[in-house]
Amino acid sequence: MPVRQMRESSEQHLVIKPHLQNPMNAAKKVPRAVQNGKGLPPLPQEPHSQTSRQARNKGRRRSRGGRKCDQGDVLMRPIVTSTVENGSTMCGEIEMGYPTSSKSFSFAPRPGYGQVGTKCIVKANHFFAELPDKDLNQYDVSITPEVSSKAVNRSIIAELVRLYRESDLGMRLPAYDGRKSLYTAGALPFSWREFKIKIVDAEDGVNGPKREREYRVVIKFVARANLHHLGQFLAGKRADAPQQALQIFDIVLRELSSKRFCPIGRSFFSPDIRTPQPLGEGLESWCGFYQSIRPTQMGLSLNIDMASAAFIEPLPVVEYVGQLLGKDILSRQLSDADRVKIKKALRGVKVEVTHRGNVRRKYRVSGLTSQPTRELVFPVDENSTMKSVVEYFQEMYGFTIKYTHLPCLQVGNQKKANYLPMEACKIVDGQRYTKRLNEKQITALLKVTCQRPRDRENDILRTIQHNAYDQDPYAKEFGIKISEKLASVEARILPAPWLKYHESGKEKNCLPQVGQWNMMNKKMINGMTVSRWACINFSRSVQDSVARTFCTELAQMCQVSGMEFNPEPVIPIYNAKPEHVEKALKHVYHVSTNKTKGKELELLLAILPDNNGSLYGDLKRICETDLGLISQCCLTKHVFKITKQYLANVSLKINVKMGGRNTVLVDAISCRIPLVSDIPTIIFGADVTHPENGEDSSPSIAAVVASQDWPEVTKYAGLVCAQAHRQELIQDLYKMWHDPVRGLVSGGMIRDLLISFRKATGQKPLRIIFYRDGVSEGQFYQVLLYELDAIRKACASLEPNYQPPVTFIVVQKRHHTRLFANNHRDRNSTDKSGNILPGTVVDSKICHPTEFDFYLCSHAGIQGTSRPAHYHVLWDENNFTADGIQSLTNNLCYTYARCTRSVSVVPPAYYAHLAAFRARFYMEPDLQENGSSGGGSKATRASGECGVKPLPALKENVKRVMFYC
């Protein structure tokens, strides 16, 4: 077999021998890209051809033929070389075009149903919705003057229906979406009509003077919804979902709840459902329920789940501010830090005035005055006659301001300043808190939301009974009938896989029980060697002797677990202050390197205070992007209270960070995993994490990991990059840009990880399995088109005709389907927490009518109700069976490196999430804190501009290992 040269992104020349024993046979196993008789757009023959996307969309996917030997023994030859270090956005790039969400191809069809596993029955929080036999009509609604508030729009249409239902509307009771669309069961007596509607200003008081406003409402017929199409889709006879019909049913069933409760997204909240619980700092939790109509194999289904959210307590503003700051503000001056905190918390919040008797006008807070109330003056006429706020309120309203040392709230328009004293305002109820919660608030909210499965099921049943859909006038009008019974669903419990440990341990193989096992009598299958390590103690409360004891015990645990670990550090434990983190890290790094005569430190242990602020993130950023150091942080509480379980878990993390493996699937090393073990297969995981609500300019972070060992598929290398704010498509999967010296250059995360797989295994991947986390259903087409295209281009840039078949699977955790045991008293059908058993898989009844999806609960519950992961196979060129992909996914969940439990999400997706989360720490400190920074690193991206500041590059030795664990 010829040996050829392969160019790496670093321009080094390497000679790699492929180890495929029979490349001809391997090539035959690779199926052609045929799915529903249609393919994605073919790649142009020349990877950098400027063929238009539209032209490519028309063609079918080209076979990966070429010379037969190309499939096996030809090395991946880069067409152009890459110098991308970490997949960061670079100026001068050639942007990949955004494919349109063309639906000329369909997602992977269900290949059949799974048969593997022990059959059982589970209950799901889905309620059958009987399909009505009525014409559904859509009308366009135009309201002038235009209103931005959905609530005001709703009150206008409610008044219209009250006045004209029995006359002009022909007794129809329409459902309204609060914006532009109105729906009826049966046609209205007109196709176009104008109405004049007067309503009282909602901002005015209950008993005070009323202000009426007149609106012009035009209702115009648009279309009739096709229920025959919906029926065929639910029966599995059509693949395209009739979105309009589904949307109508969703709006109809939300209409009454929108009037009764506080609607937020797809959920409804009320303080009457359960008594609100205080969360601290002026916040409280409200209980509510989530509701969504879904097309499933059993027909239309109403998905109901319990929900909780943080709301601002409807307190007098003075009281709220006192709680927010946690101190008495009535007699003390506010500091600048206090003002900043108040301004941040109150900006955008609605308040109502309390100093005008029955007139309770509402305003939105825009800011806070820099001066106290007693110093504020404003012009009262065109001659700029000035009057103090204190005088004005006394003269105008007879209201004496007591706390003149407090600032005023600024409300309304910033240009025309309106001042309101804090003591004259109360927070309007029903306002959700959308900013970041602190740790105490999160803990308090989790206590409210954490329900045992039986309790959650009972609450869901109470909700469906309380909503009384059989009495709902809108449901009746449209002929929708909702069952009050949870759906009973056939499920299967997949067997746990056997795990392989090192031959030198007492237990060489292990079969997990109910999703867990331990390291007793076992040794890591590939334990690494740590010869040179050091420890920095950043915790003032940890004495040297305590730190030494901890390090000694950790070293012993690493040895017992199968690593070779030098019991002595290179230098004595170094004590440092958290604020001197960079100085301390560089000092220890250089002193250690000098002492070992140029040999670099392999591992840094760091003892951190329990509340360490930005210390953890700073340490990781410096170690991984500056010094190239692998680090392991330990909190003070664990150092003082050493447990064997904690030390064992830390040793697992250290081993994989050093490049080792803790365990592998017995089936993997025995080459018995279908469509993984037969030919070299690479498994990717990808995720994008977005900044929190309220941060309007921070970049989103994309992370991609890929397996670097075959057939074990256990080690994953990871790459990260910053991209435009809230951009879900991963921009740096494949990139081309102009280099002034070398011309057109290819790079990107997929390309780099394919090359590193080749370097690590000596073989090029002949199959790609891509698990993509964090994509909502509305983005499926867009993400698949864009990212699959990027994968194809990355492969083609390495070698002409190199197109390994791809299976693209979306992983969803943020959904509201919950599975419950059929009989909560049956101990054999639940785990210790009362949840369904790990390995429970459902691919019928509540799943999609035609597409290839399934729910898998791969983990044992700890507290609360387990949330199964929802896997949706969007594209499958490898022709997986239902059993094949379900068993592979479940088995992979037992290979997660950080603990001896099966996890709830397939590890490559989990690792990508960890890597993306880690990369947030790599941003500049001011960018982390505020979500924006001055000058050039403003993280917004205009079309065609290089507006996102790239993350600092990961060091080469860090990139190769599971640094994010």
mmCIF file with all atom_site columns, N, CA, C and O in Angstrom, residues 56-89:
data_model
loop_
_atom_site.group_PDB
_atom_site.id
_atom_site.type_symbol
_atom_site.label_atom_id
_atom_site.label_alt_id
_atom_site.label_comp_id
_atom_site.label_asym_id
_atom_site.label_entity_id
_atom_site.label_seq_id
_atom_site.pdbx_PDB_ins_code
_atom_site.Cartn_x
_atom_site.Cartn_y
_atom_site.Cartn_z
_atom_site.occupancy
_atom_site.B_iso_or_equiv
_atom_site.pdbx_formal_charge
_atom_site.auth_seq_id
_atom_site.auth_comp_id
_atom_site.auth_asym_id
_atom_site.auth_atom_id
_atom_site.pdbx_PDB_model_num
ATOM 1   N N  . ARG A 1 56 ? -26.944 24.366 -7.229 1.00 0.00 ? 56 ARG A N  1
ATOM 2   C CA . ARG A 1 56 ? -26.595 23.116 -6.540 1.00 0.00 ? 56 ARG A CA 1
ATOM 3   C C  . ARG A 1 56 ? -27.824 22.474 -5.922 1.00 0.00 ? 56 ARG A C  1
ATOM 4   O O  . ARG A 1 56 ? -27.936 21.273 -5.836 1.00 0.00 ? 56 ARG A O  1
ATOM 5   N N  . ASN A 1 57 ? -28.765 23.288 -5.452 1.00 0.00 ? 57 ASN A N  1
ATOM 6   C CA . ASN A 1 57 ? -29.950 22.746 -4.802 1.00 0.00 ? 57 ASN A CA 1
ATOM 7   C C  . ASN A 1 57 ? -30.756 21.857 -5.738 1.00 0.00 ? 57 ASN A C  1
ATOM 8   O O  . ASN A 1 57 ? -31.480 20.982 -5.301 1.00 0.00 ? 57 ASN A O  1
ATOM 9   N N  . LYS A 1 58 ? -30.645 22.129 -7.049 1.00 0.00 ? 58 LYS A N  1
ATOM 10  C CA . LYS A 1 58 ? -31.478 21.387 -7.990 1.00 0.00 ? 58 LYS A CA 1
ATOM 11  C C  . LYS A 1 58 ? -30.973 19.968 -8.210 1.00 0.00 ? 58 LYS A C  1
ATOM 12  O O  . LYS A 1 58 ? -31.710 19.084 -8.564 1.00 0.00 ? 58 LYS A O  1
ATOM 13  N N  . GLY A 1 59 ? -29.677 19.758 -8.007 1.00 0.00 ? 59 GLY A N  1
ATOM 14  C CA . GLY A 1 59 ? -29.114 18.464 -8.341 1.00 0.00 ? 59 GLY A CA 1
ATOM 15  C C  . GLY A 1 59 ? -29.263 17.450 -7.252 1.00 0.00 ? 59 GLY A C  1
ATOM 16  O O  . GLY A 1 59 ? -29.559 17.761 -6.132 1.00 0.00 ? 59 GLY A O  1
ATOM 17  N N  . ARG A 1 60 ? -29.037 16.202 -7.606 1.00 0.00 ? 60 ARG A N  1
ATOM 18  C CA . ARG A 1 60 ? -29.013 15.160 -6.580 1.00 0.00 ? 60 ARG A CA 1
ATOM 19  C C  . ARG A 1 60 ? -27.580 14.982 -6.125 1.00 0.00 ? 60 ARG A C  1
ATOM 20  O O  . ARG A 1 60 ? -26.646 15.352 -6.801 1.00 0.00 ? 60 ARG A O  1
ATOM 21  N N  . ARG A 1 61 ? -27.433 14.358 -4.971 1.00 0.00 ? 61 ARG A N  1
ATOM 22  C CA . ARG A 1 61 ? -26.100 14.238 -4.421 1.00 0.00 ? 61 ARG A CA 1
ATOM 23  C C  . ARG A 1 61 ? -25.272 13.274 -5.247 1.00 0.00 ? 61 ARG A C  1
ATOM 24  O O  . ARG A 1 61 ? -25.702 12.187 -5.570 1.00 0.00 ? 61 ARG A O  1
ATOM 25  N N  . ARG A 1 62 ? -24.034 13.708 -5.597 1.00 0.00 ? 62 ARG A N  1
ATOM 26  C CA . ARG A 1 62 ? -23.175 12.867 -6.409 1.00 0.00 ? 62 ARG A CA 1
ATOM 27  C C  . ARG A 1 62 ? -22.663 11.690 -5.589 1.00 0.00 ? 62 ARG A C  1
ATOM 28  O O  . ARG A 1 62 ? -22.357 11.812 -4.432 1.00 0.00 ? 62 ARG A O  1
ATOM 29  N N  . SER A 1 63 ? -22.573 10.527 -6.227 1.00 0.00 ? 63 SER A N  1
ATOM 30  C CA . SER A 1 63 ? -22.016 9.348  -5.557 1.00 0.00 ? 63 SER A CA 1
ATOM 31  C C  . SER A 1 63 ? -20.575 9.615  -5.170 1.00 0.00 ? 63 SER A C  1
ATOM 32  O O  . SER A 1 63 ? -19.876 10.369 -5.823 1.00 0.00 ? 63 SER A O  1
ATOM 33  N N  . ARG A 1 64 ? -20.159 8.986  -4.074 1.00 0.00 ? 64 ARG A N  1
ATOM 34  C CA . ARG A 1 64 ? -18.769 9.159  -3.659 1.00 0.00 ? 64 ARG A CA 1
ATOM 35  C C  . ARG A 1 64 ? -17.900 8.140  -4.373 1.00 0.00 ? 64 ARG A C  1
ATOM 36  O O  . ARG A 1 64 ? -17.150 7.404  -3.755 1.00 0.00 ? 64 ARG A O  1
ATOM 37  N N  . GLY A 1 65 ? -18.018 8.053  -5.650 1.00 0.00 ? 65 GLY A N  1
ATOM 38  C CA . GLY A 1 65 ? -17.334 7.002  -6.395 1.00 0.00 ? 65 GLY A CA 1
ATOM 39  C C  . GLY A 1 65 ? -15.890 7.302  -6.663 1.00 0.00 ? 65 GLY A C  1
ATOM 40  O O  . GLY A 1 65 ? -15.038 7.203  -5.819 1.00 0.00 ? 65 GLY A O  1
ATOM 41  N N  . GLY A 1 66 ? -15.574 7.748  -7.899 1.00 0.00 ? 66 GLY A N  1
ATOM 42  C CA . GLY A 1 66 ? -14.169 7.925  -8.260 1.00 0.00 ? 66 GLY A CA 1
ATOM 43  C C  . GLY A 1 66 ? -13.569 6.556  -8.434 1.00 0.00 ? 66 GLY A C  1
ATOM 44  O O  . GLY A 1 66 ? -14.254 5.554  -8.602 1.00 0.00 ? 66 GLY A O  1
ATOM 45  N N  . ARG A 1 67 ? -12.236 6.490  -8.393 1.00 0.00 ? 67 ARG A N  1
ATOM 46  C CA . ARG A 1 67 ? -11.604 5.178  -8.455 1.00 0.00 ? 67 ARG A CA 1
ATOM 47  C C  . ARG A 1 67 ? -11.971 4.415  -7.193 1.00 0.00 ? 67 ARG A C  1
ATOM 48  O O  . ARG A 1 67 ? -12.001 4.975  -6.113 1.00 0.00 ? 67 ARG A O  1
ATOM 49  N N  . LYS A 1 68 ? -12.192 3.129  -7.326 1.00 0.00 ? 68 LYS A N  1
ATOM 50  C CA . LYS A 1 68 ? -12.624 2.370  -6.155 1.00 0.00 ? 68 LYS A CA 1
ATOM 51  C C  . LYS A 1 68 ? -11.620 2.442  -5.030 1.00 0.00 ? 68 LYS A C  1
ATOM 52  O O  . LYS A 1 68 ? -11.961 2.497  -3.873 1.00 0.00 ? 68 LYS A O  1
ATOM 53  N N  . CYS A 1 69 ? -10.336 2.483  -5.391 1.00 0.00 ? 69 CYS A N  1
ATOM 54  C CA . CYS A 1 69 ? -9.326  2.500  -4.333 1.00 0.00 ? 69 CYS A CA 1
ATOM 55  C C  . CYS A 1 69 ? -9.341  3.814  -3.556 1.00 0.00 ? 69 CYS A C  1
ATOM 56  O O  . CYS A 1 69 ? -8.816  3.895  -2.457 1.00 0.00 ? 69 CYS A O  1
ATOM 57  N N  . ASP A 1 70 ? -9.986  4.844  -4.101 1.00 0.00 ? 70 ASP A N  1
ATOM 58  C CA . ASP A 1 70 ? -10.083 6.118  -3.372 1.00 0.00 ? 70 ASP A CA 1
ATOM 59  C C  . ASP A 1 70 ? -10.765 5.946  -2.031 1.00 0.00 ? 70 ASP A C  1
ATOM 60  O O  . ASP A 1 70 ? -10.518 6.688  -1.113 1.00 0.00 ? 70 ASP A O  1
ATOM 61  N N  . GLN A 1 71 ? -11.670 4.964  -1.944 1.00 0.00 ? 71 GLN A N  1
ATOM 62  C CA . GLN A 1 71 ? -12.417 4.818  -0.704 1.00 0.00 ? 71 GLN A CA 1
ATOM 63  C C  . GLN A 1 71 ? -11.554 4.263  0.418  1.00 0.00 ? 71 GLN A C  1
ATOM 64  O O  . GLN A 1 71 ? -11.889 4.409  1.576  1.00 0.00 ? 71 GLN A O  1
ATOM 65  N N  . GLY A 1 72 ? -10.482 3.615  0.086  1.00 0.00 ? 72 GLY A N  1
ATOM 66  C CA . GLY A 1 72 ? -9.728  2.985  1.149  1.00 0.00 ? 72 GLY A CA 1
ATOM 67  C C  . GLY A 1 72 ? -8.334  3.500  1.347  1.00 0.00 ? 72 GLY A C  1
ATOM 68  O O  . GLY A 1 72 ? -7.973  3.958  2.406  1.00 0.00 ? 72 GLY A O  1
ATOM 69  N N  . ASP A 1 73 ? -7.484  3.451  0.280  1.00 0.00 ? 73 ASP A N  1
ATOM 70  C CA . ASP A 1 73 ? -6.059  3.662  0.562  1.00 0.00 ? 73 ASP A CA 1
ATOM 71  C C  . ASP A 1 73 ? -5.548  5.054  0.220  1.00 0.00 ? 73 ASP A C  1
ATOM 72  O O  . ASP A 1 73 ? -4.402  5.349  0.439  1.00 0.00 ? 73 ASP A O  1
ATOM 73  N N  . VAL A 1 74 ? -6.402  5.922  -0.324 1.00 0.00 ? 74 VAL A N  1
ATOM 74  C CA . VAL A 1 74 ? -5.908  7.269  -0.601 1.00 0.00 ? 74 VAL A CA 1
ATOM 75  C C  . VAL A 1 74 ? -5.980  8.088  0.675  1.00 0.00 ? 74 VAL A C  1
ATOM 76  O O  . VAL A 1 74 ? -7.010  8.144  1.319  1.00 0.00 ? 74 VAL A O  1
ATOM 77  N N  . LEU A 1 75 ? -4.860  8.696  1.007  1.00 0.00 ? 75 LEU A N  1
ATOM 78  C CA . LEU A 1 75 ? -4.839  9.537  2.199  1.00 0.00 ? 75 LEU A CA 1
ATOM 79  C C  . LEU A 1 75 ? -5.588  10.828 1.927  1.00 0.00 ? 75 LEU A C  1
ATOM 80  O O  . LEU A 1 75 ? -5.730  11.248 0.792  1.00 0.00 ? 75 LEU A O  1
ATOM 81  N N  . MET A 1 76 ? -6.060  11.459 3.015  1.00 0.00 ? 76 MET A N  1
ATOM 82  C CA . MET A 1 76 ? -6.730  12.749 2.851  1.00 0.00 ? 76 MET A CA 1
ATOM 83  C C  . MET A 1 76 ? -5.686  13.771 2.458  1.00 0.00 ? 76 MET A C  1
ATOM 84  O O  . MET A 1 76 ? -4.785  14.071 3.212  1.00 0.00 ? 76 MET A O  1
ATOM 85  N N  . ARG A 1 77 ? -5.826  14.304 1.231  1.00 0.00 ? 77 ARG A N  1
ATOM 86  C CA . ARG A 1 77 ? -4.850  15.296 0.758  1.00 0.00 ? 77 ARG A CA 1
ATOM 87  C C  . ARG A 1 77 ? -5.496  16.666 0.813  1.00 0.00 ? 77 ARG A C  1
ATOM 88  O O  . ARG A 1 77 ? -6.434  16.936 0.053  1.00 0.00 ? 77 ARG A O  1
ATOM 89  N N  . PRO A 1 78 ? -5.022  17.527 1.678  1.00 0.00 ? 78 PRO A N  1
ATOM 90  C CA . PRO A 1 78 ? -5.616  18.868 1.703  1.00 0.00 ? 78 PRO A CA 1
ATOM 91  C C  . PRO A 1 78 ? -5.405  19.563 0.364  1.00 0.00 ? 78 PRO A C  1
ATOM 92  O O  . PRO A 1 78 ? -4.306  19.551 -0.182 1.00 0.00 ? 78 PRO A O  1
ATOM 93  N N  . ILE A 1 79 ? -6.453  20.160 -0.132 1.00 0.00 ? 79 ILE A N  1
ATOM 94  C CA . ILE A 1 79 ? -6.333  20.912 -1.370 1.00 0.00 ? 79 ILE A CA 1
ATOM 95  C C  . ILE A 1 79 ? -5.639  22.235 -1.103 1.00 0.00 ? 79 ILE A C  1
ATOM 96  O O  . ILE A 1 79 ? -4.844  22.703 -1.868 1.00 0.00 ? 79 ILE A O  1
ATOM 97  N N  . VAL A 1 80 ? -6.005  22.861 0.036  1.00 0.00 ? 80 VAL A N  1
ATOM 98  C CA . VAL A 1 80 ? -5.253  24.030 0.494  1.00 0.00 ? 80 VAL A CA 1
ATOM 99  C C  . VAL A 1 80 ? -5.018  23.847 1.975  1.00 0.00 ? 80 VAL A C  1
ATOM 100 O O  . VAL A 1 80 ? -5.783  23.181 2.646  1.00 0.00 ? 80 VAL A O  1
ATOM 101 N N  . THR A 1 81 ? -3.955  24.412 2.464  1.00 0.00 ? 81 THR A N  1
ATOM 102 C CA . THR A 1 81 ? -3.618  24.175 3.863  1.00 0.00 ? 81 THR A CA 1
ATOM 103 C C  . THR A 1 81 ? -4.288  25.183 4.766  1.00 0.00 ? 81 THR A C  1
ATOM 104 O O  . THR A 1 81 ? -4.723  26.229 4.335  1.00 0.00 ? 81 THR A O  1
ATOM 105 N N  . SER A 1 82 ? -4.367  24.825 6.043  1.00 0.00 ? 82 SER A N  1
ATOM 106 C CA . SER A 1 82 ? -5.072  25.658 7.012  1.00 0.00 ? 82 SER A CA 1
ATOM 107 C C  . SER A 1 82 ? -4.156  26.095 8.131  1.00 0.00 ? 82 SER A C  1
ATOM 108 O O  . SER A 1 82 ? -3.292  25.342 8.551  1.00 0.00 ? 82 SER A O  1
ATOM 109 N N  . THR A 1 83 ? -4.358  27.300 8.593  1.00 0.00 ? 83 THR A N  1
ATOM 110 C CA . THR A 1 83 ? -3.607  27.734 9.774  1.00 0.00 ? 83 THR A CA 1
ATOM 111 C C  . THR A 1 83 ? -4.555  28.123 10.896 1.00 0.00 ? 83 THR A C  1
ATOM 112 O O  . THR A 1 83 ? -4.209  28.868 11.776 1.00 0.00 ? 83 THR A O  1
ATOM 113 N N  . VAL A 1 84 ? -5.789  27.608 10.842 1.00 0.00 ? 84 VAL A N  1
ATOM 114 C CA . VAL A 1 84 ? -6.729  27.915 11.915 1.00 0.00 ? 84 VAL A CA 1
ATOM 115 C C  . VAL A 1 84 ? -6.254  27.274 13.197 1.00 0.00 ? 84 VAL A C  1
ATOM 116 O O  . VAL A 1 84 ? -5.951  26.090 13.235 1.00 0.00 ? 84 VAL A O  1
ATOM 117 N N  . GLU A 1 85 ? -6.168  28.052 14.250 1.00 0.00 ? 85 GLU A N  1
ATOM 118 C CA . GLU A 1 85 ? -5.679  27.499 15.501 1.00 0.00 ? 85 GLU A CA 1
ATOM 119 C C  . GLU A 1 85 ? -6.808  26.951 16.345 1.00 0.00 ? 85 GLU A C  1
ATOM 120 O O  . GLU A 1 85 ? -6.693  25.938 16.982 1.00 0.00 ? 85 GLU A O  1
ATOM 121 N N  . ASN A 1 86 ? -7.904  27.665 16.415 1.00 0.00 ? 86 ASN A N  1
ATOM 122 C CA . ASN A 1 86 ? -9.006  27.162 17.240 1.00 0.00 ? 86 ASN A CA 1
ATOM 123 C C  . ASN A 1 86 ? -10.355 27.419 16.596 1.00 0.00 ? 86 ASN A C  1
ATOM 124 O O  . ASN A 1 86 ? -11.363 27.456 17.245 1.00 0.00 ? 86 ASN A O  1
ATOM 125 N N  . GLY A 1 87 ? -10.327 27.608 15.307 1.00 0.00 ? 87 GLY A N  1
ATOM 126 C CA . GLY A 1 87 ? -11.595 27.818 14.607 1.00 0.00 ? 87 GLY A CA 1
ATOM 127 C C  . GLY A 1 87 ? -12.181 29.184 14.853 1.00 0.00 ? 87 GLY A C  1
ATOM 128 O O  . GLY A 1 87 ? -13.351 29.396 14.655 1.00 0.00 ? 87 GLY A O  1
ATOM 129 N N  . SER A 1 88 ? -11.362 30.166 15.295 1.00 0.00 ? 88 SER A N  1
ATOM 130 C CA . SER A 1 88 ? -11.916 31.484 15.585 1.00 0.00 ? 88 SER A CA 1
ATOM 131 C C  . SER A 1 88 ? -12.203 32.236 14.302 1.00 0.00 ? 88 SER A C  1
ATOM 132 O O  . SER A 1 88 ? -11.574 32.019 13.287 1.00 0.00 ? 88 SER A O  1
ATOM 133 N N  . THR A 1 89 ? -13.180 33.148 14.380 1.00 0.00 ? 89 THR A N  1
ATOM 134 C CA . THR A 1 89 ? -13.526 33.980 13.233 1.00 0.00 ? 89 THR A CA 1
ATOM 135 C C  . THR A 1 89 ? -12.335 34.845 12.859 1.00 0.00 ? 89 THR A C  1
ATOM 136 O O  . THR A 1 89 ? -11.690 35.416 13.717 1.00 0.00 ? 89 THR A O  1
#
